[in-house]
PDB file of C-alpha atoms in Angstrom:
ATOM      1  CA  UNK A  52      -7.778  33.427 126.244  1.00 87.00           C
ATOM      2  CA  UNK A  53      -7.411  30.719 128.883  1.00 86.00           C
ATOM      3  CA  UNK A  54      -4.241  29.454 130.508  1.00 82.00           C
ATOM      4  CA  UNK A  55      -5.281  26.321 132.389  1.00 87.00           C
ATOM      5  CA  UNK A  56      -6.827  23.020 131.415  1.00 88.00           C
ATOM      6  CA  UNK A  57      -9.875  23.549 133.651  1.00 90.00           C
ATOM      7  CA  UNK A  58     -10.682  26.897 132.045  1.00 90.00           C
ATOM      8  CA  UNK A  59     -10.103  25.454 128.584  1.00 90.00           C
ATOM      9  CA  UNK A  60     -12.478  22.555 129.331  1.00 92.00           C
ATOM     10  CA  UNK A  61     -15.133  24.962 130.571  1.00 92.00           C
ATOM     11  CA  UNK A  62     -14.799  27.079 127.425  1.00 91.00           C
ATOM     12  CA  UNK A  63     -14.954  23.984 125.223  1.00 92.00           C
ATOM     13  CA  UNK A  64     -18.127  22.789 127.001  1.00 92.00           C
ATOM     14  CA  UNK A  65     -20.082  26.028 127.195  1.00 90.00           C
ATOM     15  CA  UNK A  66     -18.322  28.768 125.206  1.00 89.00           C
ATOM     16  CA  UNK A  67     -19.807  30.326 122.060  1.00 91.00           C
ATOM     17  CA  UNK A  68     -16.805  29.394 119.929  1.00 91.00           C
ATOM     18  CA  UNK A  69     -16.251  29.677 116.190  1.00 90.00           C
ATOM     19  CA  UNK A  70     -12.967  27.808 116.543  1.00 91.00           C
ATOM     20  CA  UNK A  71     -10.080  27.192 118.899  1.00 93.00           C
ATOM     21  CA  UNK A  72      -6.311  27.564 118.845  1.00 94.00           C
ATOM     22  CA  UNK A  73      -4.528  25.215 121.236  1.00 93.00           C
ATOM     23  CA  UNK A  74      -1.040  24.801 122.581  1.00 92.00           C
ATOM     24  CA  UNK A  75      -0.156  21.220 123.510  1.00 91.00           C
ATOM     25  CA  UNK A  76       1.239  22.110 126.922  1.00 88.00           C
ATOM     26  CA  UNK A  77      -0.896  24.115 129.370  1.00 85.00           C
ATOM     27  CA  UNK A  78       1.312  24.638 132.411  1.00 84.00           C
ATOM     28  CA  UNK A  79       2.607  21.078 132.307  1.00 85.00           C
ATOM     29  CA  UNK A  80      -0.714  19.445 131.342  1.00 88.00           C
ATOM     30  CA  UNK A  81      -1.654  18.310 127.827  1.00 90.00           C
ATOM     31  CA  UNK A  82      -4.614  20.005 126.190  1.00 92.00           C
ATOM     32  CA  UNK A  83      -5.852  16.864 124.427  1.00 93.00           C
ATOM     33  CA  UNK A  84      -9.029  16.438 126.577  1.00 93.00           C
ATOM     34  CA  UNK A  85     -10.156  19.796 125.205  1.00 94.00           C
ATOM     35  CA  UNK A  86      -9.990  18.413 121.678  1.00 92.00           C
ATOM     36  CA  UNK A  87     -12.502  15.677 122.493  1.00 91.00           C
ATOM     37  CA  UNK A  88     -15.052  18.225 123.682  1.00 93.00           C
ATOM     38  CA  UNK A  89     -14.483  20.438 120.653  1.00 94.00           C
ATOM     39  CA  UNK A  90     -14.915  17.472 118.323  1.00 92.00           C
ATOM     40  CA  UNK A  91     -18.186  16.512 120.056  1.00 92.00           C
ATOM     41  CA  UNK A  92     -19.531  20.025 119.464  1.00 93.00           C
ATOM     42  CA  UNK A  93     -18.213  20.209 115.892  1.00 91.00           C
ATOM     43  CA  UNK A  94     -15.947  23.148 116.672  1.00 92.00           C
ATOM     44  CA  UNK A  95     -12.812  23.332 114.473  1.00 91.00           C
ATOM     45  CA  UNK A  96      -9.402  23.738 116.087  1.00 92.00           C
ATOM     46  CA  UNK A  97      -5.715  23.843 115.285  1.00 91.00           C
ATOM     47  CA  UNK A  98      -2.505  23.611 117.287  1.00 92.00           C
ATOM     48  CA  UNK A  99       0.125  26.339 117.552  1.00 92.00           C
ATOM     49  CA  UNK A 100       3.027  24.834 119.430  1.00 90.00           C
ATOM     50  CA  UNK A 101       6.734  24.287 119.670  1.00 89.00           C
ATOM     51  CA  UNK A 102       6.203  20.534 119.813  1.00 87.00           C
ATOM     52  CA  UNK A 103       6.396  18.336 116.677  1.00 82.00           C
ATOM     53  CA  UNK A 104       3.253  16.570 115.485  1.00 78.00           C
ATOM     54  CA  UNK A 105       4.683  13.326 116.855  1.00 81.00           C
ATOM     55  CA  UNK A 106       3.687  14.655 120.290  1.00 87.00           C
ATOM     56  CA  UNK A 107       0.023  14.302 119.257  1.00 88.00           C
ATOM     57  CA  UNK A 108      -1.819  11.073 120.080  1.00 90.00           C
ATOM     58  CA  UNK A 109      -2.689   8.918 117.038  1.00 87.00           C
ATOM     59  CA  UNK A 110      -6.318  10.076 116.949  1.00 88.00           C
ATOM     60  CA  UNK A 111      -5.182  13.705 116.576  1.00 89.00           C
ATOM     61  CA  UNK A 112      -2.321  13.217 114.103  1.00 81.00           C
ATOM     62  CA  UNK A 113      -4.443  14.546 111.243  1.00 80.00           C
ATOM     63  CA  UNK A 114      -5.061  17.836 113.090  1.00 85.00           C
ATOM     64  CA  UNK A 115      -3.621  21.026 111.642  1.00 87.00           C
ATOM     65  CA  UNK A 116      -0.508  22.236 113.425  1.00 89.00           C
ATOM     66  CA  UNK A 117       1.543  25.421 113.100  1.00 89.00           C
ATOM     67  CA  UNK A 118       5.062  25.310 114.494  1.00 87.00           C
ATOM     68  CA  UNK A 119       6.238  28.250 116.591  1.00 88.00           C
ATOM     69  CA  UNK A 120       7.351  30.872 115.751  1.00 87.00           C
ATOM     70  CA  UNK A 121       4.465  31.658 113.406  1.00 86.00           C
ATOM     71  CA  UNK A 122       4.360  34.528 110.941  1.00 85.00           C
ATOM     72  CA  UNK A 123       1.312  36.743 111.621  1.00 87.00           C
ATOM     73  CA  UNK A 124       0.168  36.466 107.991  1.00 82.00           C
ATOM     74  CA  UNK A 125       0.327  32.671 108.157  1.00 85.00           C
ATOM     75  CA  UNK A 126      -1.588  32.635 111.433  1.00 89.00           C
ATOM     76  CA  UNK A 127      -4.271  34.899 109.969  1.00 88.00           C
ATOM     77  CA  UNK A 128      -4.610  32.658 106.909  1.00 86.00           C
ATOM     78  CA  UNK A 129      -4.874  29.563 109.132  1.00 87.00           C
ATOM     79  CA  UNK A 130      -7.639  31.189 111.187  1.00 88.00           C
ATOM     80  CA  UNK A 131      -9.548  32.269 108.073  1.00 85.00           C
ATOM     81  CA  UNK A 132      -9.299  28.760 106.634  1.00 85.00           C
ATOM     82  CA  UNK A 133     -10.421  27.142 109.889  1.00 86.00           C
ATOM     83  CA  UNK A 134     -13.409  29.451 110.406  1.00 84.00           C
ATOM     84  CA  UNK A 135     -14.495  29.191 106.764  1.00 80.00           C
ATOM     85  CA  UNK A 136     -14.532  25.427 107.112  1.00 81.00           C
ATOM     86  CA  UNK A 137     -12.338  24.993 104.047  1.00 78.00           C
ATOM     87  CA  UNK A 138      -9.704  22.302 103.909  1.00 77.00           C
ATOM     88  CA  UNK A 139      -6.111  22.310 102.764  1.00 83.00           C
ATOM     89  CA  UNK A 140      -6.238  18.538 102.224  1.00 85.00           C
ATOM     90  CA  UNK A 141      -5.991  17.593  98.559  1.00 91.00           C
ATOM     91  CA  UNK A 142      -5.907  13.797  98.482  1.00 92.00           C
ATOM     92  CA  UNK A 143      -2.245  13.791  97.460  1.00 94.00           C
ATOM     93  CA  UNK A 144      -0.163  12.415 100.302  1.00 91.00           C
ATOM     94  CA  UNK A 145       2.969  14.405  99.459  1.00 92.00           C
ATOM     95  CA  UNK A 146       1.013  17.658  99.693  1.00 92.00           C
ATOM     96  CA  UNK A 147      -1.185  16.655 102.615  1.00 89.00           C
ATOM     97  CA  UNK A 148       1.750  15.735 104.841  1.00 86.00           C
ATOM     98  CA  UNK A 149       3.399  19.125 104.346  1.00 89.00           C
ATOM     99  CA  UNK A 150       3.530  21.473 107.328  1.00 87.00           C
ATOM    100  CA  UNK A 151       0.326  23.496 107.558  1.00 88.00           C
ATOM    101  CA  UNK A 152       2.094  26.769 106.767  1.00 88.00           C
ATOM    102  CA  UNK A 153       3.272  25.360 103.428  1.00 90.00           C
ATOM    103  CA  UNK A 154      -0.132  23.880 102.615  1.00 90.00           C
ATOM    104  CA  UNK A 155      -1.778  27.233 103.283  1.00 89.00           C
ATOM    105  CA  UNK A 156       0.604  28.919 100.841  1.00 89.00           C
ATOM    106  CA  UNK A 157       0.326  26.293  98.112  1.00 92.00           C
ATOM    107  CA  UNK A 158      -3.386  25.410  98.117  1.00 90.00           C
ATOM    108  CA  UNK A 159      -4.562  28.543  96.225  1.00 89.00           C
ATOM    109  CA  UNK A 160      -1.894  27.925  93.568  1.00 93.00           C
ATOM    110  CA  UNK A 161      -2.961  24.365  92.689  1.00 94.00           C
ATOM    111  CA  UNK A 162      -4.842  23.803  89.427  1.00 95.00           C
ATOM    112  CA  UNK A 163      -6.954  20.643  88.873  1.00 96.00           C
ATOM    113  CA  UNK A 164      -5.753  18.386  86.075  1.00 96.00           C
ATOM    114  CA  UNK A 165      -7.184  15.241  84.481  1.00 96.00           C
ATOM    115  CA  UNK A 166      -4.791  12.323  84.048  1.00 96.00           C
ATOM    116  CA  UNK A 167      -5.711  10.674  80.745  1.00 95.00           C
ATOM    117  CA  UNK A 168      -4.258   7.222  79.931  1.00 93.00           C
ATOM    118  CA  UNK A 169      -1.368   7.440  77.498  1.00 92.00           C
ATOM    119  CA  UNK A 170      -0.725  11.140  78.074  1.00 94.00           C
ATOM    120  CA  UNK A 171       2.922  12.119  78.541  1.00 93.00           C
ATOM    121  CA  UNK A 172       3.076  14.516  81.511  1.00 92.00           C
ATOM    122  CA  UNK A 173       6.842  14.646  81.917  1.00 90.00           C
ATOM    123  CA  UNK A 174       9.463  14.156  79.203  1.00 89.00           C
ATOM    124  CA  UNK A 175      13.196  13.524  79.118  1.00 86.00           C
ATOM    125  CA  UNK A 176      13.376  15.892  76.161  1.00 82.00           C
ATOM    126  CA  UNK A 177      12.739  19.144  78.021  1.00 81.00           C
ATOM    127  CA  UNK A 178      12.517  20.723  81.441  1.00 79.00           C
ATOM    128  CA  UNK A 179       9.021  20.598  82.913  1.00 82.00           C
ATOM    129  CA  UNK A 180       7.141  23.861  83.370  1.00 87.00           C
ATOM    130  CA  UNK A 181       5.006  22.397  86.135  1.00 90.00           C
ATOM    131  CA  UNK A 182       4.838  19.699  88.779  1.00 93.00           C
ATOM    132  CA  UNK A 183       1.881  17.291  88.867  1.00 95.00           C
ATOM    133  CA  UNK A 184       0.593  15.828  92.141  1.00 96.00           C
ATOM    134  CA  UNK A 185      -1.757  12.896  91.381  1.00 97.00           C
ATOM    135  CA  UNK A 186      -4.711  12.227  93.664  1.00 96.00           C
ATOM    136  CA  UNK A 187      -5.829   9.135  91.794  1.00 94.00           C
ATOM    137  CA  UNK A 188      -4.706   6.981  88.901  1.00 95.00           C
ATOM    138  CA  UNK A 189      -1.265   5.660  88.123  1.00 96.00           C
ATOM    139  CA  UNK A 190       1.744   7.213  86.391  1.00 96.00           C
ATOM    140  CA  UNK A 191       4.483   5.044  84.878  1.00 96.00           C
ATOM    141  CA  UNK A 192       8.082   6.290  84.964  1.00 95.00           C
ATOM    142  CA  UNK A 193      10.113   4.883  82.084  1.00 93.00           C
ATOM    143  CA  UNK A 194      13.673   5.037  80.840  1.00 89.00           C
ATOM    144  CA  UNK A 195      14.929   4.394  77.307  1.00 85.00           C
ATOM    145  CA  UNK A 196      18.158   3.064  75.809  1.00 78.00           C
ATOM    146  CA  UNK A 197      19.052   1.297  72.558  1.00 79.00           C
ATOM    147  CA  UNK A 198      15.565   2.008  71.249  1.00 79.00           C
ATOM    148  CA  UNK A 199      13.834   0.124  74.064  1.00 84.00           C
ATOM    149  CA  UNK A 200      11.896   1.415  77.064  1.00 88.00           C
ATOM    150  CA  UNK A 201      11.439  -0.106  80.488  1.00 93.00           C
ATOM    151  CA  UNK A 202       9.539   0.992  83.567  1.00 94.00           C
ATOM    152  CA  UNK A 203      11.744   2.058  86.446  1.00 93.00           C
ATOM    153  CA  UNK A 204       9.091   3.313  88.835  1.00 93.00           C
ATOM    154  CA  UNK A 205       5.467   4.146  89.553  1.00 95.00           C
ATOM    155  CA  UNK A 206       3.824   7.083  91.257  1.00 95.00           C
ATOM    156  CA  UNK A 207       0.292   7.847  92.293  1.00 95.00           C
ATOM    157  CA  UNK A 208      -1.492   9.615  95.106  1.00 95.00           C
ATOM    158  CA  UNK A 209       1.650   9.448  97.270  1.00 93.00           C
ATOM    159  CA  UNK A 210       3.968  11.453  95.025  1.00 93.00           C
ATOM    160  CA  UNK A 211       4.598  13.868  92.185  1.00 94.00           C
ATOM    161  CA  UNK A 212       6.164  14.152  88.751  1.00 93.00           C
ATOM    162  CA  UNK A 213       8.327  16.951  87.375  1.00 88.00           C
ATOM    163  CA  UNK A 214      10.323  17.670  90.523  1.00 86.00           C
ATOM    164  CA  UNK A 215      13.606  17.643  88.584  1.00 82.00           C
ATOM    165  CA  UNK A 216      12.449  20.920  87.025  1.00 77.00           C
ATOM    166  CA  UNK A 217      13.586  22.500  90.289  1.00 76.00           C
ATOM    167  CA  UNK A 218      17.143  21.504  89.386  1.00 75.00           C
ATOM    168  CA  UNK A 219      16.954  23.330  86.065  1.00 75.00           C
ATOM    169  CA  UNK A 220      17.407  20.126  84.048  1.00 77.00           C
ATOM    170  CA  UNK A 221      15.148  17.771  82.083  1.00 78.00           C
ATOM    171  CA  UNK A 222      14.028  14.661  83.992  1.00 82.00           C
ATOM    172  CA  UNK A 223      15.949  11.405  83.731  1.00 83.00           C
ATOM    173  CA  UNK A 224      12.791   9.517  82.718  1.00 88.00           C
ATOM    174  CA  UNK A 225       9.430   9.979  81.032  1.00 93.00           C
ATOM    175  CA  UNK A 226       6.230  10.048  83.078  1.00 94.00           C
ATOM    176  CA  UNK A 227       3.181   8.718  81.247  1.00 94.00           C
ATOM    177  CA  UNK A 228      -0.313   8.131  82.609  1.00 95.00           C
ATOM    178  CA  UNK A 229      -0.976   4.394  82.863  1.00 94.00           C
ATOM    179  CA  UNK A 230      -4.337   4.376  84.666  1.00 94.00           C
ATOM    180  CA  UNK A 231      -6.882   7.188  84.490  1.00 94.00           C
ATOM    181  CA  UNK A 232      -7.075   9.568  87.419  1.00 95.00           C
ATOM    182  CA  UNK A 233      -6.861  13.179  88.506  1.00 96.00           C
ATOM    183  CA  UNK A 234      -4.533  15.486  90.358  1.00 96.00           C
ATOM    184  CA  UNK A 235      -3.216  19.005  90.708  1.00 96.00           C
ATOM    185  CA  UNK A 236      -0.727  20.974  88.662  1.00 96.00           C
ATOM    186  CA  UNK A 237       1.579  23.590  90.165  1.00 94.00           C
ATOM    187  CA  UNK A 238       3.788  26.000  88.233  1.00 93.00           C
ATOM    188  CA  UNK A 239       7.408  24.948  88.840  1.00 90.00           C
ATOM    189  CA  UNK A 240       8.505  28.548  89.409  1.00 90.00           C
ATOM    190  CA  UNK A 241       5.943  29.011  92.186  1.00 91.00           C
ATOM    191  CA  UNK A 242       7.042  25.767  93.782  1.00 90.00           C
ATOM    192  CA  UNK A 243      10.671  26.863  93.612  1.00 89.00           C
ATOM    193  CA  UNK A 244       9.846  30.119  95.413  1.00 90.00           C
ATOM    194  CA  UNK A 245       8.142  28.189  98.216  1.00 88.00           C
ATOM    195  CA  UNK A 246      11.137  25.915  98.549  1.00 88.00           C
ATOM    196  CA  UNK A 247      13.395  28.933  98.984  1.00 88.00           C
ATOM    197  CA  UNK A 248      11.081  30.308 101.672  1.00 87.00           C
ATOM    198  CA  UNK A 249      10.600  27.110 103.688  1.00 87.00           C
ATOM    199  CA  UNK A 250      13.359  24.829 104.948  1.00 87.00           C
ATOM    200  CA  UNK A 251      10.743  22.326 106.143  1.00 85.00           C
ATOM    201  CA  UNK A 252       9.299  22.115 102.621  1.00 88.00           C
ATOM    202  CA  UNK A 253      12.756  21.508 101.195  1.00 87.00           C
ATOM    203  CA  UNK A 254      13.419  18.677 103.651  1.00 88.00           C
ATOM    204  CA  UNK A 255      10.036  17.179 102.804  1.00 88.00           C
ATOM    205  CA  UNK A 256      10.734  17.149  99.070  1.00 88.00           C
ATOM    206  CA  UNK A 257      14.233  15.759  99.568  1.00 88.00           C
ATOM    207  CA  UNK A 258      12.783  12.920 101.638  1.00 88.00           C
ATOM    208  CA  UNK A 259      10.365  12.066  98.842  1.00 89.00           C
ATOM    209  CA  UNK A 260      13.123  12.267  96.219  1.00 88.00           C
ATOM    210  CA  UNK A 261      15.165   9.829  98.311  1.00 88.00           C
ATOM    211  CA  UNK A 262      12.173   7.457  98.531  1.00 88.00           C
ATOM    212  CA  UNK A 263      11.748   7.633  94.749  1.00 89.00           C
ATOM    213  CA  UNK A 264      15.453   6.917  94.228  1.00 89.00           C
ATOM    214  CA  UNK A 265      15.125   3.888  96.500  1.00 89.00           C
ATOM    215  CA  UNK A 266      12.242   2.658  94.355  1.00 91.00           C
ATOM    216  CA  UNK A 267      14.268   3.075  91.160  1.00 91.00           C
ATOM    217  CA  UNK A 268      17.188   1.208  92.752  1.00 91.00           C
ATOM    218  CA  UNK A 269      14.917  -1.647  93.737  1.00 91.00           C
ATOM    219  CA  UNK A 270      13.501  -1.743  90.195  1.00 92.00           C
ATOM    220  CA  UNK A 271      17.019  -2.225  88.824  1.00 92.00           C
ATOM    221  CA  UNK A 272      17.575  -5.138  91.213  1.00 92.00           C
ATOM    222  CA  UNK A 273      14.230  -6.659  90.237  1.00 93.00           C
ATOM    223  CA  UNK A 274      14.945  -6.360  86.517  1.00 91.00           C
ATOM    224  CA  UNK A 275      18.417  -7.840  86.979  1.00 90.00           C
ATOM    225  CA  UNK A 276      17.720 -10.702  89.361  1.00 91.00           C
ATOM    226  CA  UNK A 277      13.967 -11.369  89.594  1.00 93.00           C
ATOM    227  CA  UNK A 278      12.148 -13.958  87.536  1.00 95.00           C
ATOM    228  CA  UNK A 279       9.442 -12.716  85.178  1.00 96.00           C
ATOM    229  CA  UNK A 280       6.792 -14.043  87.579  1.00 96.00           C
ATOM    230  CA  UNK A 281       8.376 -12.132  90.473  1.00 96.00           C
ATOM    231  CA  UNK A 282       8.616  -8.946  88.447  1.00 96.00           C
ATOM    232  CA  UNK A 283       4.965  -9.247  87.404  1.00 96.00           C
ATOM    233  CA  UNK A 284       3.992  -9.862  91.037  1.00 96.00           C
ATOM    234  CA  UNK A 285       6.003  -6.836  92.194  1.00 96.00           C
ATOM    235  CA  UNK A 286       4.392  -4.628  89.577  1.00 96.00           C
ATOM    236  CA  UNK A 287       0.906  -5.778  90.605  1.00 96.00           C
ATOM    237  CA  UNK A 288       1.639  -5.046  94.259  1.00 95.00           C
ATOM    238  CA  UNK A 289       3.016  -1.581  93.510  1.00 95.00           C
ATOM    239  CA  UNK A 290      -0.027  -0.757  91.373  1.00 95.00           C
ATOM    240  CA  UNK A 291      -2.386  -2.003  94.083  1.00 94.00           C
ATOM    241  CA  UNK A 292      -0.695   0.220  96.674  1.00 93.00           C
ATOM    242  CA  UNK A 293      -1.219   3.323  94.563  1.00 94.00           C
ATOM    243  CA  UNK A 294      -4.667   2.523  93.190  1.00 93.00           C
ATOM    244  CA  UNK A 295      -5.909   1.256  96.575  1.00 90.00           C
ATOM    245  CA  UNK A 296      -7.873  -1.524  94.894  1.00 91.00           C
ATOM    246  CA  UNK A 297      -7.543  -5.291  94.634  1.00 90.00           C
ATOM    247  CA  UNK A 298      -8.874  -5.418  91.056  1.00 93.00           C
ATOM    248  CA  UNK A 299      -6.426  -3.842  88.635  1.00 94.00           C
ATOM    249  CA  UNK A 300      -7.409  -2.909  85.094  1.00 91.00           C
ATOM    250  CA  UNK A 301      -4.402  -3.802  82.951  1.00 90.00           C
ATOM    251  CA  UNK A 302      -3.630  -5.978  79.962  1.00 91.00           C
ATOM    252  CA  UNK A 303      -0.918  -8.550  79.300  1.00 93.00           C
ATOM    253  CA  UNK A 304       0.430  -6.188  76.665  1.00 93.00           C
ATOM    254  CA  UNK A 305       0.724  -3.218  79.047  1.00 92.00           C
ATOM    255  CA  UNK A 306       2.531  -5.375  81.627  1.00 94.00           C
ATOM    256  CA  UNK A 307       4.914  -6.643  78.955  1.00 94.00           C
ATOM    257  CA  UNK A 308       5.733  -3.103  77.830  1.00 92.00           C
ATOM    258  CA  UNK A 309       6.325  -1.975  81.399  1.00 93.00           C
ATOM    259  CA  UNK A 310       8.648  -4.860  82.199  1.00 94.00           C
ATOM    260  CA  UNK A 311      10.430  -4.977  78.830  1.00 92.00           C
ATOM    261  CA  UNK A 312       9.581  -8.617  78.157  1.00 93.00           C
ATOM    262  CA  UNK A 313       7.558 -10.546  75.586  1.00 94.00           C
ATOM    263  CA  UNK A 314       3.785 -10.664  75.988  1.00 94.00           C
ATOM    264  CA  UNK A 315       3.900 -14.460  76.037  1.00 96.00           C
ATOM    265  CA  UNK A 316       6.248 -14.338  79.029  1.00 96.00           C
ATOM    266  CA  UNK A 317       3.752 -12.201  80.962  1.00 95.00           C
ATOM    267  CA  UNK A 318       0.918 -14.576  80.088  1.00 95.00           C
ATOM    268  CA  UNK A 319       2.915 -17.525  81.430  1.00 96.00           C
ATOM    269  CA  UNK A 320       3.867 -15.576  84.570  1.00 96.00           C
ATOM    270  CA  UNK A 321       0.226 -14.709  85.263  1.00 96.00           C
ATOM    271  CA  UNK A 322      -0.731 -18.345  84.797  1.00 96.00           C
ATOM    272  CA  UNK A 323       1.918 -19.345  87.338  1.00 96.00           C
ATOM    273  CA  UNK A 324       0.692 -16.772  89.871  1.00 96.00           C
ATOM    274  CA  UNK A 325      -2.913 -17.807  89.290  1.00 96.00           C
ATOM    275  CA  UNK A 326      -2.007 -21.450  89.672  1.00 96.00           C
ATOM    276  CA  UNK A 327      -0.545 -20.661  93.104  1.00 95.00           C
ATOM    277  CA  UNK A 328      -3.822 -19.004  94.097  1.00 96.00           C
ATOM    278  CA  UNK A 329      -2.323 -15.507  94.404  1.00 96.00           C
ATOM    279  CA  UNK A 330      -4.411 -13.820  91.691  1.00 95.00           C
ATOM    280  CA  UNK A 331      -7.266 -14.255  89.215  1.00 95.00           C
ATOM    281  CA  UNK A 332      -6.440 -12.928  85.758  1.00 93.00           C
ATOM    282  CA  UNK A 333      -8.523 -12.071  82.693  1.00 90.00           C
ATOM    283  CA  UNK A 334      -7.493 -10.467  79.410  1.00 86.00           C
ATOM    284  CA  UNK A 335      -7.976  -6.936  80.747  1.00 90.00           C
ATOM    285  CA  UNK A 336      -7.727  -7.138  84.532  1.00 92.00           C
ATOM    286  CA  UNK A 337      -6.027  -8.857  87.449  1.00 95.00           C
ATOM    287  CA  UNK A 338      -7.646  -9.532  90.824  1.00 95.00           C
ATOM    288  CA  UNK A 339      -5.258  -9.945  93.772  1.00 96.00           C
ATOM    289  CA  UNK A 340      -6.823 -12.571  96.041  1.00 95.00           C
ATOM    290  CA  UNK A 341      -3.956 -13.476  98.408  1.00 96.00           C
ATOM    291  CA  UNK A 342      -1.756 -10.432  98.909  1.00 94.00           C
ATOM    292  CA  UNK A 343       0.313 -11.861 101.771  1.00 94.00           C
ATOM    293  CA  UNK A 344       1.453 -14.881  99.787  1.00 95.00           C
ATOM    294  CA  UNK A 345       2.023 -12.725  96.700  1.00 95.00           C
ATOM    295  CA  UNK A 346       4.333 -10.478  98.752  1.00 94.00           C
ATOM    296  CA  UNK A 347       6.289 -13.488 100.009  1.00 94.00           C
ATOM    297  CA  UNK A 348       6.669 -14.801  96.463  1.00 94.00           C
ATOM    298  CA  UNK A 349       8.776 -11.808  95.374  1.00 92.00           C
ATOM    299  CA  UNK A 350      11.438 -12.600  98.003  1.00 83.00           C
ATOM    300  CA  UNK A 351      12.299  -9.087  99.126  1.00 83.00           C
ATOM    301  CA  UNK A 352      12.351  -7.154  95.831  1.00 89.00           C
ATOM    302  CA  UNK A 353       9.186  -5.278  96.805  1.00 90.00           C
ATOM    303  CA  UNK A 354       8.615  -2.775  99.590  1.00 84.00           C
ATOM    304  CA  UNK A 355       5.065  -1.712 100.516  1.00 83.00           C
ATOM    305  CA  UNK A 356       4.172   1.912 100.002  1.00 74.00           C
ATOM    306  CA  UNK A 357       4.390   3.083 103.654  1.00 55.00           C
ATOM    307  CA  UNK A 358       8.044   2.056 103.759  1.00 44.00           C
ATOM    308  CA  UNK A 359       8.783   3.956 100.554  1.00 42.00           C
ATOM    309  CA  UNK A 360       7.350   7.231 101.852  1.00 49.00           C
ATOM    310  CA  UNK A 361       8.184   6.911 105.537  1.00 38.00           C
ATOM    311  CA  UNK A 362      10.932   9.521 105.139  1.00 40.00           C
ATOM    312  CA  UNK A 363       8.369  12.137 104.151  1.00 44.00           C
ATOM    313  CA  UNK A 364       6.916  12.579 107.625  1.00 40.00           C
ATOM    314  CA  UNK A 365       5.875  16.211 107.610  1.00 38.00           C
ATOM    315  CA  UNK A 366       6.636  18.079 110.765  1.00 37.00           C
ATOM    316  CA  UNK A 367       8.824  15.910 112.958  1.00 34.00           C
ATOM    317  CA  UNK A 368      11.958  17.830 111.968  1.00 32.00           C
ATOM    318  CA  UNK A 369      10.508  21.099 113.218  1.00 34.00           C
TER     319      UNK A 369
END
């Protein structure tokens, strides 16, 4: 135990340490210089503090942080995880931006799942028994009326499907895998118990639900007022955000089904976008070559992914 920055620096330089637990404020001085020394020596550390993670400098924002007061069992689990060198990071942004205490509780409960193209993972016909958190791939959210379906949203590594199961009702839309990937499945009952135990977790999930609602609202505006070329461009941009790739494997037919238009209309729209130099299209893929101009072409009916999930900042509310 050390209580001053000088003593902490000396311990970080020369101490035989398995790991370190840091407060941000050491008698009015920030402990951040200690972190640099620990990183140089490869010594793991975490913060236990009353400050939010926004008090951390950008280069330390990914560090684990427990907000005071901390339950002894949670602190013990955090220490065990740190010393063992295991990680609570999953690759799903919604999970990985949770407060550390929630991640520690949920990580052992997550089950790997393969996302196979065409597979229905959430249905309007029944309440989901589990929530799926993708880490890769693309999931299409679709609604149906008058015998026709249309895509009203997309989710990928930033989100989840099946969250309406927590409300005790079937979802308002189907969730079907569009592009192959992987993720984690969590029993809805276990997730519900964690929500009851953690106010921070509840706020986090509400923020994501609000971001998803904003996406659905924007989809309605796009379908009602955007040209087919603009809607195709918006869909390409949203897919690129979630797949984190400039080359997108998709067919004219799959785009037409998603947008609820004729295949010929999609072909013409792609030709227009290619003629402007925004993309290069083949029968089974689209390469985005000028993203900035493609964004401008949709005239405000598209928001990049960071804006959609900005409300899900993990620990600032603590």
